[in-house]
Amino acid sequence: MSSGNGNRKCRLWRWRSSPLRRRDDIVEAWVMLAVWVAVVVGGTLAGLVTTHAADQEFARQRAERYSVAAVLLTDVAPATAATDGMDGRVPAKIRWTAADGSSHTAQAPVPGGLRAGTSVMVWLNARGTLSAEPPSVAEGAFESALLGTGAALGLAGVVVGAGAVVRWRLDRRRIDEWGREWDLVGPRWGHKTG
């Protein structure tokens, strides 16, 4: 029990009045308090704001994008190792009819190995141009959480890094000050033992 109490006293020594406490020790204590507050409060806010913004963006995408049936105009080669980054999809020429009855032709990624004339689903945005499929509600929630966590960790990393730089500079100042004080006191200890 006393060791836990001693650890707490040791951690808080910069806040107590002491003849050994220097101005830099007080500055360091305030800097570290500010770092932790910024990490906890700022990281939480950054995570929540980013998650909310991503949720809104994914909801907007789901609301404005819609799928249409398109027809392949050419045979599509099977997916290869070069197309694995596209989930096994291969660019192919397709044609679809818009809601206003106009016909459109474009290149779009489609599953590999299909024959000309096969019907495929493609996604269009509000302007009627080809677009990626919007994330589902579950996918959007997962991505939003990842983005929020990334924002919180990114902010925390910057704040902790800045705090480490400030502490390093304070340590350098303390070492330089100790060196100057030793230059004054050291010669007084000139007698040698032995």
JSON list of N, CA, C and O in Angstrom, two decimals, residues 42-85:
[
{"chain": "A", "resi": 42, "resn": "GLY", "atom": "N", "xyz": [-8.85, 16.10, -27.41]},
{"chain": "A", "resi": 42, "resn": "GLY", "atom": "CA", "xyz": [-8.68, 16.36, -28.85]},
{"chain": "A", "resi": 42, "resn": "GLY", "atom": "C", "xyz": [-8.81, 15.10, -29.68]},
{"chain": "A", "resi": 42, "resn": "GLY", "atom": "O", "xyz": [-9.43, 15.10, -30.75]},
{"chain": "A", "resi": 43, "resn": "GLY", "atom": "N", "xyz": [-8.20, 14.00, -29.20]},
{"chain": "A", "resi": 43, "resn": "GLY", "atom": "CA", "xyz": [-8.30, 12.73, -29.94]},
{"chain": "A", "resi": 43, "resn": "GLY", "atom": "C", "xyz": [-9.74, 12.25, -30.02]},
{"chain": "A", "resi": 43, "resn": "GLY", "atom": "O", "xyz": [-10.19, 11.78, -31.07]},
{"chain": "A", "resi": 44, "resn": "THR", "atom": "N", "xyz": [-10.47, 12.36, -28.92]},
{"chain": "A", "resi": 44, "resn": "THR", "atom": "CA", "xyz": [-11.88, 11.96, -28.92]},
{"chain": "A", "resi": 44, "resn": "THR", "atom": "C", "xyz": [-12.68, 12.82, -29.89]},
{"chain": "A", "resi": 44, "resn": "THR", "atom": "O", "xyz": [-13.46, 12.30, -30.70]},
{"chain": "A", "resi": 45, "resn": "LEU", "atom": "N", "xyz": [-12.48, 14.13, -29.83]},
{"chain": "A", "resi": 45, "resn": "LEU", "atom": "CA", "xyz": [-13.21, 15.02, -30.75]},
{"chain": "A", "resi": 45, "resn": "LEU", "atom": "C", "xyz": [-12.84, 14.76, -32.20]},
{"chain": "A", "resi": 45, "resn": "LEU", "atom": "O", "xyz": [-13.73, 14.70, -33.07]},
{"chain": "A", "resi": 46, "resn": "ALA", "atom": "N", "xyz": [-11.55, 14.60, -32.48]},
{"chain": "A", "resi": 46, "resn": "ALA", "atom": "CA", "xyz": [-11.12, 14.34, -33.86]},
{"chain": "A", "resi": 46, "resn": "ALA", "atom": "C", "xyz": [-11.72, 13.04, -34.37]},
{"chain": "A", "resi": 46, "resn": "ALA", "atom": "O", "xyz": [-12.20, 12.96, -35.51]},
{"chain": "A", "resi": 47, "resn": "GLY", "atom": "N", "xyz": [-11.73, 12.02, -33.53]},
{"chain": "A", "resi": 47, "resn": "GLY", "atom": "CA", "xyz": [-12.32, 10.74, -33.92]},
{"chain": "A", "resi": 47, "resn": "GLY", "atom": "C", "xyz": [-13.80, 10.83, -34.18]},
{"chain": "A", "resi": 47, "resn": "GLY", "atom": "O", "xyz": [-14.31, 10.32, -35.18]},
{"chain": "A", "resi": 48, "resn": "LEU", "atom": "N", "xyz": [-14.52, 11.51, -33.28]},
{"chain": "A", "resi": 48, "resn": "LEU", "atom": "CA", "xyz": [-15.97, 11.63, -33.44]},
{"chain": "A", "resi": 48, "resn": "LEU", "atom": "C", "xyz": [-16.34, 12.47, -34.66]},
{"chain": "A", "resi": 48, "resn": "LEU", "atom": "O", "xyz": [-17.25, 12.12, -35.42]},
{"chain": "A", "resi": 49, "resn": "VAL", "atom": "N", "xyz": [-15.65, 13.59, -34.86]},
{"chain": "A", "resi": 49, "resn": "VAL", "atom": "CA", "xyz": [-15.95, 14.46, -36.01]},
{"chain": "A", "resi": 49, "resn": "VAL", "atom": "C", "xyz": [-15.65, 13.73, -37.31]},
{"chain": "A", "resi": 49, "resn": "VAL", "atom": "O", "xyz": [-16.45, 13.78, -38.26]},
{"chain": "A", "resi": 50, "resn": "THR", "atom": "N", "xyz": [-14.53, 13.02, -37.37]},
{"chain": "A", "resi": 50, "resn": "THR", "atom": "CA", "xyz": [-14.17, 12.30, -38.59]},
{"chain": "A", "resi": 50, "resn": "THR", "atom": "C", "xyz": [-15.15, 11.17, -38.86]},
{"chain": "A", "resi": 50, "resn": "THR", "atom": "O", "xyz": [-15.59, 10.98, -40.00]},
{"chain": "A", "resi": 51, "resn": "THR", "atom": "N", "xyz": [-15.52, 10.43, -37.83]},
{"chain": "A", "resi": 51, "resn": "THR", "atom": "CA", "xyz": [-16.49, 9.35, -37.99]},
{"chain": "A", "resi": 51, "resn": "THR", "atom": "C", "xyz": [-17.83, 9.88, -38.49]},
{"chain": "A", "resi": 51, "resn": "THR", "atom": "O", "xyz": [-18.43, 9.33, -39.42]},
{"chain": "A", "resi": 52, "resn": "HIS", "atom": "N", "xyz": [-18.28, 10.98, -37.90]},
{"chain": "A", "resi": 52, "resn": "HIS", "atom": "CA", "xyz": [-19.56, 11.58, -38.32]},
{"chain": "A", "resi": 52, "resn": "HIS", "atom": "C", "xyz": [-19.50, 12.06, -39.77]},
{"chain": "A", "resi": 52, "resn": "HIS", "atom": "O", "xyz": [-20.43, 11.82, -40.56]},
{"chain": "A", "resi": 53, "resn": "ALA", "atom": "N", "xyz": [-18.40, 12.73, -40.13]},
{"chain": "A", "resi": 53, "resn": "ALA", "atom": "CA", "xyz": [-18.26, 13.23, -41.51]},
{"chain": "A", "resi": 53, "resn": "ALA", "atom": "C", "xyz": [-18.23, 12.07, -42.51]},
{"chain": "A", "resi": 53, "resn": "ALA", "atom": "O", "xyz": [-18.85, 12.14, -43.58]},
{"chain": "A", "resi": 54, "resn": "ALA", "atom": "N", "xyz": [-17.51, 11.00, -42.18]},
{"chain": "A", "resi": 54, "resn": "ALA", "atom": "CA", "xyz": [-17.44, 9.84, -43.07]},
{"chain": "A", "resi": 54, "resn": "ALA", "atom": "C", "xyz": [-18.81, 9.18, -43.18]},
{"chain": "A", "resi": 54, "resn": "ALA", "atom": "O", "xyz": [-19.23, 8.79, -44.29]},
{"chain": "A", "resi": 55, "resn": "ASP", "atom": "N", "xyz": [-19.53, 9.04, -42.06]},
{"chain": "A", "resi": 55, "resn": "ASP", "atom": "CA", "xyz": [-20.88, 8.48, -42.11]},
{"chain": "A", "resi": 55, "resn": "ASP", "atom": "C", "xyz": [-21.78, 9.28, -43.03]},
{"chain": "A", "resi": 55, "resn": "ASP", "atom": "O", "xyz": [-22.54, 8.71, -43.84]},
{"chain": "A", "resi": 56, "resn": "GLN", "atom": "N", "xyz": [-21.71, 10.60, -42.92]},
{"chain": "A", "resi": 56, "resn": "GLN", "atom": "CA", "xyz": [-22.54, 11.46, -43.79]},
{"chain": "A", "resi": 56, "resn": "GLN", "atom": "C", "xyz": [-22.16, 11.30, -45.25]},
{"chain": "A", "resi": 56, "resn": "GLN", "atom": "O", "xyz": [-23.04, 11.25, -46.13]},
{"chain": "A", "resi": 57, "resn": "GLU", "atom": "N", "xyz": [-20.86, 11.22, -45.53]},
{"chain": "A", "resi": 57, "resn": "GLU", "atom": "CA", "xyz": [-20.43, 11.06, -46.92]},
{"chain": "A", "resi": 57, "resn": "GLU", "atom": "C", "xyz": [-20.89, 9.73, -47.50]},
{"chain": "A", "resi": 57, "resn": "GLU", "atom": "O", "xyz": [-21.39, 9.67, -48.63]},
{"chain": "A", "resi": 58, "resn": "PHE", "atom": "N", "xyz": [-20.75, 8.65, -46.73]},
{"chain": "A", "resi": 58, "resn": "PHE", "atom": "CA", "xyz": [-21.19, 7.35, -47.23]},
{"chain": "A", "resi": 58, "resn": "PHE", "atom": "C", "xyz": [-22.71, 7.31, -47.41]},
{"chain": "A", "resi": 58, "resn": "PHE", "atom": "O", "xyz": [-23.22, 6.72, -48.37]},
{"chain": "A", "resi": 59, "resn": "ALA", "atom": "N", "xyz": [-23.45, 7.95, -46.51]},
{"chain": "A", "resi": 59, "resn": "ALA", "atom": "CA", "xyz": [-24.91, 8.02, -46.66]},
{"chain": "A", "resi": 59, "resn": "ALA", "atom": "C", "xyz": [-25.29, 8.82, -47.91]},
{"chain": "A", "resi": 59, "resn": "ALA", "atom": "O", "xyz": [-26.21, 8.45, -48.64]},
{"chain": "A", "resi": 60, "resn": "ARG", "atom": "N", "xyz": [-24.56, 9.90, -48.17]},
{"chain": "A", "resi": 60, "resn": "ARG", "atom": "CA", "xyz": [-24.81, 10.70, -49.37]},
{"chain": "A", "resi": 60, "resn": "ARG", "atom": "C", "xyz": [-24.55, 9.86, -50.62]},
{"chain": "A", "resi": 60, "resn": "ARG", "atom": "O", "xyz": [-25.33, 9.89, -51.58]},
{"chain": "A", "resi": 61, "resn": "GLN", "atom": "N", "xyz": [-23.46, 9.09, -50.61]},
{"chain": "A", "resi": 61, "resn": "GLN", "atom": "CA", "xyz": [-23.16, 8.23, -51.76]},
{"chain": "A", "resi": 61, "resn": "GLN", "atom": "C", "xyz": [-24.25, 7.20, -51.99]},
{"chain": "A", "resi": 61, "resn": "GLN", "atom": "O", "xyz": [-24.67, 6.96, -53.12]},
{"chain": "A", "resi": 62, "resn": "ARG", "atom": "N", "xyz": [-24.74, 6.59, -50.90]},
{"chain": "A", "resi": 62, "resn": "ARG", "atom": "CA", "xyz": [-25.81, 5.59, -51.04]},
{"chain": "A", "resi": 62, "resn": "ARG", "atom": "C", "xyz": [-27.09, 6.23, -51.57]},
{"chain": "A", "resi": 62, "resn": "ARG", "atom": "O", "xyz": [-27.84, 5.61, -52.33]},
{"chain": "A", "resi": 63, "resn": "ALA", "atom": "N", "xyz": [-27.34, 7.48, -51.17]},
{"chain": "A", "resi": 63, "resn": "ALA", "atom": "CA", "xyz": [-28.57, 8.16, -51.60]},
{"chain": "A", "resi": 63, "resn": "ALA", "atom": "C", "xyz": [-28.51, 8.58, -53.06]},
{"chain": "A", "resi": 63, "resn": "ALA", "atom": "O", "xyz": [-29.52, 8.53, -53.77]},
{"chain": "A", "resi": 64, "resn": "GLU", "atom": "N", "xyz": [-27.35, 8.99, -53.54]},
{"chain": "A", "resi": 64, "resn": "GLU", "atom": "CA", "xyz": [-27.29, 9.54, -54.91]},
{"chain": "A", "resi": 64, "resn": "GLU", "atom": "C", "xyz": [-26.89, 8.52, -55.97]},
{"chain": "A", "resi": 64, "resn": "GLU", "atom": "O", "xyz": [-27.15, 8.72, -57.14]},
{"chain": "A", "resi": 65, "resn": "ARG", "atom": "N", "xyz": [-26.28, 7.44, -55.59]},
{"chain": "A", "resi": 65, "resn": "ARG", "atom": "CA", "xyz": [-25.85, 6.45, -56.60]},
{"chain": "A", "resi": 65, "resn": "ARG", "atom": "C", "xyz": [-26.92, 5.38, -56.77]},
{"chain": "A", "resi": 65, "resn": "ARG", "atom": "O", "xyz": [-27.61, 5.01, -55.83]},
{"chain": "A", "resi": 66, "resn": "TYR", "atom": "N", "xyz": [-27.02, 4.89, -58.00]},
{"chain": "A", "resi": 66, "resn": "TYR", "atom": "CA", "xyz": [-27.99, 3.85, -58.29]},
{"chain": "A", "resi": 66, "resn": "TYR", "atom": "C", "xyz": [-27.41, 2.91, -59.33]},
{"chain": "A", "resi": 66, "resn": "TYR", "atom": "O", "xyz": [-26.51, 3.26, -60.09]},
{"chain": "A", "resi": 67, "resn": "SER", "atom": "N", "xyz": [-27.94, 1.69, -59.32]},
{"chain": "A", "resi": 67, "resn": "SER", "atom": "CA", "xyz": [-27.43, 0.68, -60.25]},
{"chain": "A", "resi": 67, "resn": "SER", "atom": "C", "xyz": [-28.33, 0.60, -61.48]},
{"chain": "A", "resi": 67, "resn": "SER", "atom": "O", "xyz": [-29.54, 0.85, -61.40]},
{"chain": "A", "resi": 68, "resn": "VAL", "atom": "N", "xyz": [-27.70, 0.28, -62.61]},
{"chain": "A", "resi": 68, "resn": "VAL", "atom": "CA", "xyz": [-28.44, 0.05, -63.86]},
{"chain": "A", "resi": 68, "resn": "VAL", "atom": "C", "xyz": [-27.87, -1.19, -64.53]},
{"chain": "A", "resi": 68, "resn": "VAL", "atom": "O", "xyz": [-26.71, -1.55, -64.32]},
{"chain": "A", "resi": 69, "resn": "ALA", "atom": "N", "xyz": [-28.69, -1.82, -65.34]},
{"chain": "A", "resi": 69, "resn": "ALA", "atom": "CA", "xyz": [-28.23, -2.97, -66.11]},
{"chain": "A", "resi": 69, "resn": "ALA", "atom": "C", "xyz": [-27.53, -2.45, -67.36]},
{"chain": "A", "resi": 69, "resn": "ALA", "atom": "O", "xyz": [-28.03, -1.56, -68.05]},
{"chain": "A", "resi": 70, "resn": "ALA", "atom": "N", "xyz": [-26.36, -3.02, -67.63]},
{"chain": "A", "resi": 70, "resn": "ALA", "atom": "CA", "xyz": [-25.60, -2.67, -68.83]},
{"chain": "A", "resi": 70, "resn": "ALA", "atom": "C", "xyz": [-25.32, -3.97, -69.59]},
{"chain": "A", "resi": 70, "resn": "ALA", "atom": "O", "xyz": [-25.38, -5.06, -69.02]},
{"chain": "A", "resi": 71, "resn": "VAL", "atom": "N", "xyz": [-24.99, -3.83, -70.86]},
{"chain": "A", "resi": 71, "resn": "VAL", "atom": "CA", "xyz": [-24.70, -4.98, -71.70]},
{"chain": "A", "resi": 71, "resn": "VAL", "atom": "C", "xyz": [-23.24, -4.90, -72.13]},
{"chain": "A", "resi": 71, "resn": "VAL", "atom": "O", "xyz": [-22.76, -3.84, -72.55]},
{"chain": "A", "resi": 72, "resn": "LEU", "atom": "N", "xyz": [-22.55, -6.04, -72.02]},
{"chain": "A", "resi": 72, "resn": "LEU", "atom": "CA", "xyz": [-21.15, -6.10, -72.48]},
{"chain": "A", "resi": 72, "resn": "LEU", "atom": "C", "xyz": [-21.13, -6.05, -74.01]},
{"chain": "A", "resi": 72, "resn": "LEU", "atom": "O", "xyz": [-21.89, -6.77, -74.67]},
{"chain": "A", "resi": 73, "resn": "LEU", "atom": "N", "xyz": [-20.26, -5.22, -74.56]},
{"chain": "A", "resi": 73, "resn": "LEU", "atom": "CA", "xyz": [-20.15, -5.11, -76.01]},
{"chain": "A", "resi": 73, "resn": "LEU", "atom": "C", "xyz": [-19.05, -6.00, -76.57]},
{"chain": "A", "resi": 73, "resn": "LEU", "atom": "O", "xyz": [-19.02, -6.26, -77.77]},
{"chain": "A", "resi": 74, "resn": "THR", "atom": "N", "xyz": [-18.15, -6.47, -75.71]},
{"chain": "A", "resi": 74, "resn": "THR", "atom": "CA", "xyz": [-17.06, -7.35, -76.13]},
{"chain": "A", "resi": 74, "resn": "THR", "atom": "C", "xyz": [-16.90, -8.47, -75.11]},
{"chain": "A", "resi": 74, "resn": "THR", "atom": "O", "xyz": [-17.35, -8.35, -73.97]},
{"chain": "A", "resi": 75, "resn": "ASP", "atom": "N", "xyz": [-16.25, -9.54, -75.54]},
{"chain": "A", "resi": 75, "resn": "ASP", "atom": "CA", "xyz": [-15.91, -10.62, -74.60]},
{"chain": "A", "resi": 75, "resn": "ASP", "atom": "C", "xyz": [-14.90, -10.07, -73.60]},
{"chain": "A", "resi": 75, "resn": "ASP", "atom": "O", "xyz": [-14.07, -9.21, -73.92]},
{"chain": "A", "resi": 76, "resn": "VAL", "atom": "N", "xyz": [-14.96, -10.60, -72.38]},
{"chain": "A", "resi": 76, "resn": "VAL", "atom": "CA", "xyz": [-14.05, -10.15, -71.32]},
{"chain": "A", "resi": 76, "resn": "VAL", "atom": "C", "xyz": [-13.12, -11.30, -70.98]},
{"chain": "A", "resi": 76, "resn": "VAL", "atom": "O", "xyz": [-13.58, -12.40, -70.67]},
{"chain": "A", "resi": 77, "resn": "ALA", "atom": "N", "xyz": [-11.83, -11.03, -71.03]},
{"chain": "A", "resi": 77, "resn": "ALA", "atom": "CA", "xyz": [-10.84, -12.06, -70.69]},
{"chain": "A", "resi": 77, "resn": "ALA", "atom": "C", "xyz": [-10.96, -12.40, -69.20]},
{"chain": "A", "resi": 77, "resn": "ALA", "atom": "O", "xyz": [-11.38, -11.57, -68.40]},
{"chain": "A", "resi": 78, "resn": "PRO", "atom": "N", "xyz": [-10.61, -13.62, -68.84]},
{"chain": "A", "resi": 78, "resn": "PRO", "atom": "CA", "xyz": [-10.62, -13.96, -67.41]},
{"chain": "A", "resi": 78, "resn": "PRO", "atom": "C", "xyz": [-9.66, -13.07, -66.63]},
{"chain": "A", "resi": 78, "resn": "PRO", "atom": "O", "xyz": [-8.67, -12.58, -67.17]},
{"chain": "A", "resi": 79, "resn": "ALA", "atom": "N", "xyz": [-9.96, -12.88, -65.36]},
{"chain": "A", "resi": 79, "resn": "ALA", "atom": "CA", "xyz": [-9.10, -12.05, -64.51]},
{"chain": "A", "resi": 79, "resn": "ALA", "atom": "C", "xyz": [-7.74, -12.72, -64.38]},
{"chain": "A", "resi": 79, "resn": "ALA", "atom": "O", "xyz": [-7.63, -13.94, -64.36]},
{"chain": "A", "resi": 80, "resn": "THR", "atom": "N", "xyz": [-6.71, -11.90, -64.33]},
{"chain": "A", "resi": 80, "resn": "THR", "atom": "CA", "xyz": [-5.34, -12.40, -64.17]},
{"chain": "A", "resi": 80, "resn": "THR", "atom": "C", "xyz": [-4.73, -11.79, -62.92]},
{"chain": "A", "resi": 80, "resn": "THR", "atom": "O", "xyz": [-5.35, -10.98, -62.24]},
{"chain": "A", "resi": 81, "resn": "ALA", "atom": "N", "xyz": [-3.49, -12.17, -62.65]},
{"chain": "A", "resi": 81, "resn": "ALA", "atom": "CA", "xyz": [-2.80, -11.62, -61.48]},
{"chain": "A", "resi": 81, "resn": "ALA", "atom": "C", "xyz": [-2.69, -10.10, -61.57]},
{"chain": "A", "resi": 81, "resn": "ALA", "atom": "O", "xyz": [-2.70, -9.40, -60.57]},
{"chain": "A", "resi": 82, "resn": "ALA", "atom": "N", "xyz": [-2.62, -9.57, -62.78]},
{"chain": "A", "resi": 82, "resn": "ALA", "atom": "CA", "xyz": [-2.50, -8.12, -62.97]},
{"chain": "A", "resi": 82, "resn": "ALA", "atom": "C", "xyz": [-3.79, -7.40, -62.57]},
{"chain": "A", "resi": 82, "resn": "ALA", "atom": "O", "xyz": [-3.77, -6.22, -62.23]},
{"chain": "A", "resi": 83, "resn": "THR", "atom": "N", "xyz": [-4.92, -8.11, -62.62]},
{"chain": "A", "resi": 83, "resn": "THR", "atom": "CA", "xyz": [-6.20, -7.46, -62.28]},
{"chain": "A", "resi": 83, "resn": "THR", "atom": "C", "xyz": [-6.66, -7.77, -60.86]},
{"chain": "A", "resi": 83, "resn": "THR", "atom": "O", "xyz": [-7.75, -7.37, -60.47]},
{"chain": "A", "resi": 84, "resn": "ASP", "atom": "N", "xyz": [-5.85, -8.52, -60.08]},
{"chain": "A", "resi": 84, "resn": "ASP", "atom": "CA", "xyz": [-6.27, -8.89, -58.73]},
{"chain": "A", "resi": 84, "resn": "ASP", "atom": "C", "xyz": [-6.52, -7.68, -57.84]},
{"chain": "A", "resi": 84, "resn": "ASP", "atom": "O", "xyz": [-7.33, -7.75, -56.93]},
{"chain": "A", "resi": 85, "resn": "GLY", "atom": "N", "xyz": [-5.86, -6.56, -58.11]},
{"chain": "A", "resi": 85, "resn": "GLY", "atom": "CA", "xyz": [-6.09, -5.35, -57.32]},
{"chain": "A", "resi": 85, "resn": "GLY", "atom": "C", "xyz": [-7.48, -4.77, -57.56]},
{"chain": "A", "resi": 85, "resn": "GLY", "atom": "O", "xyz": [-7.93, -3.91, -56.84]}
]
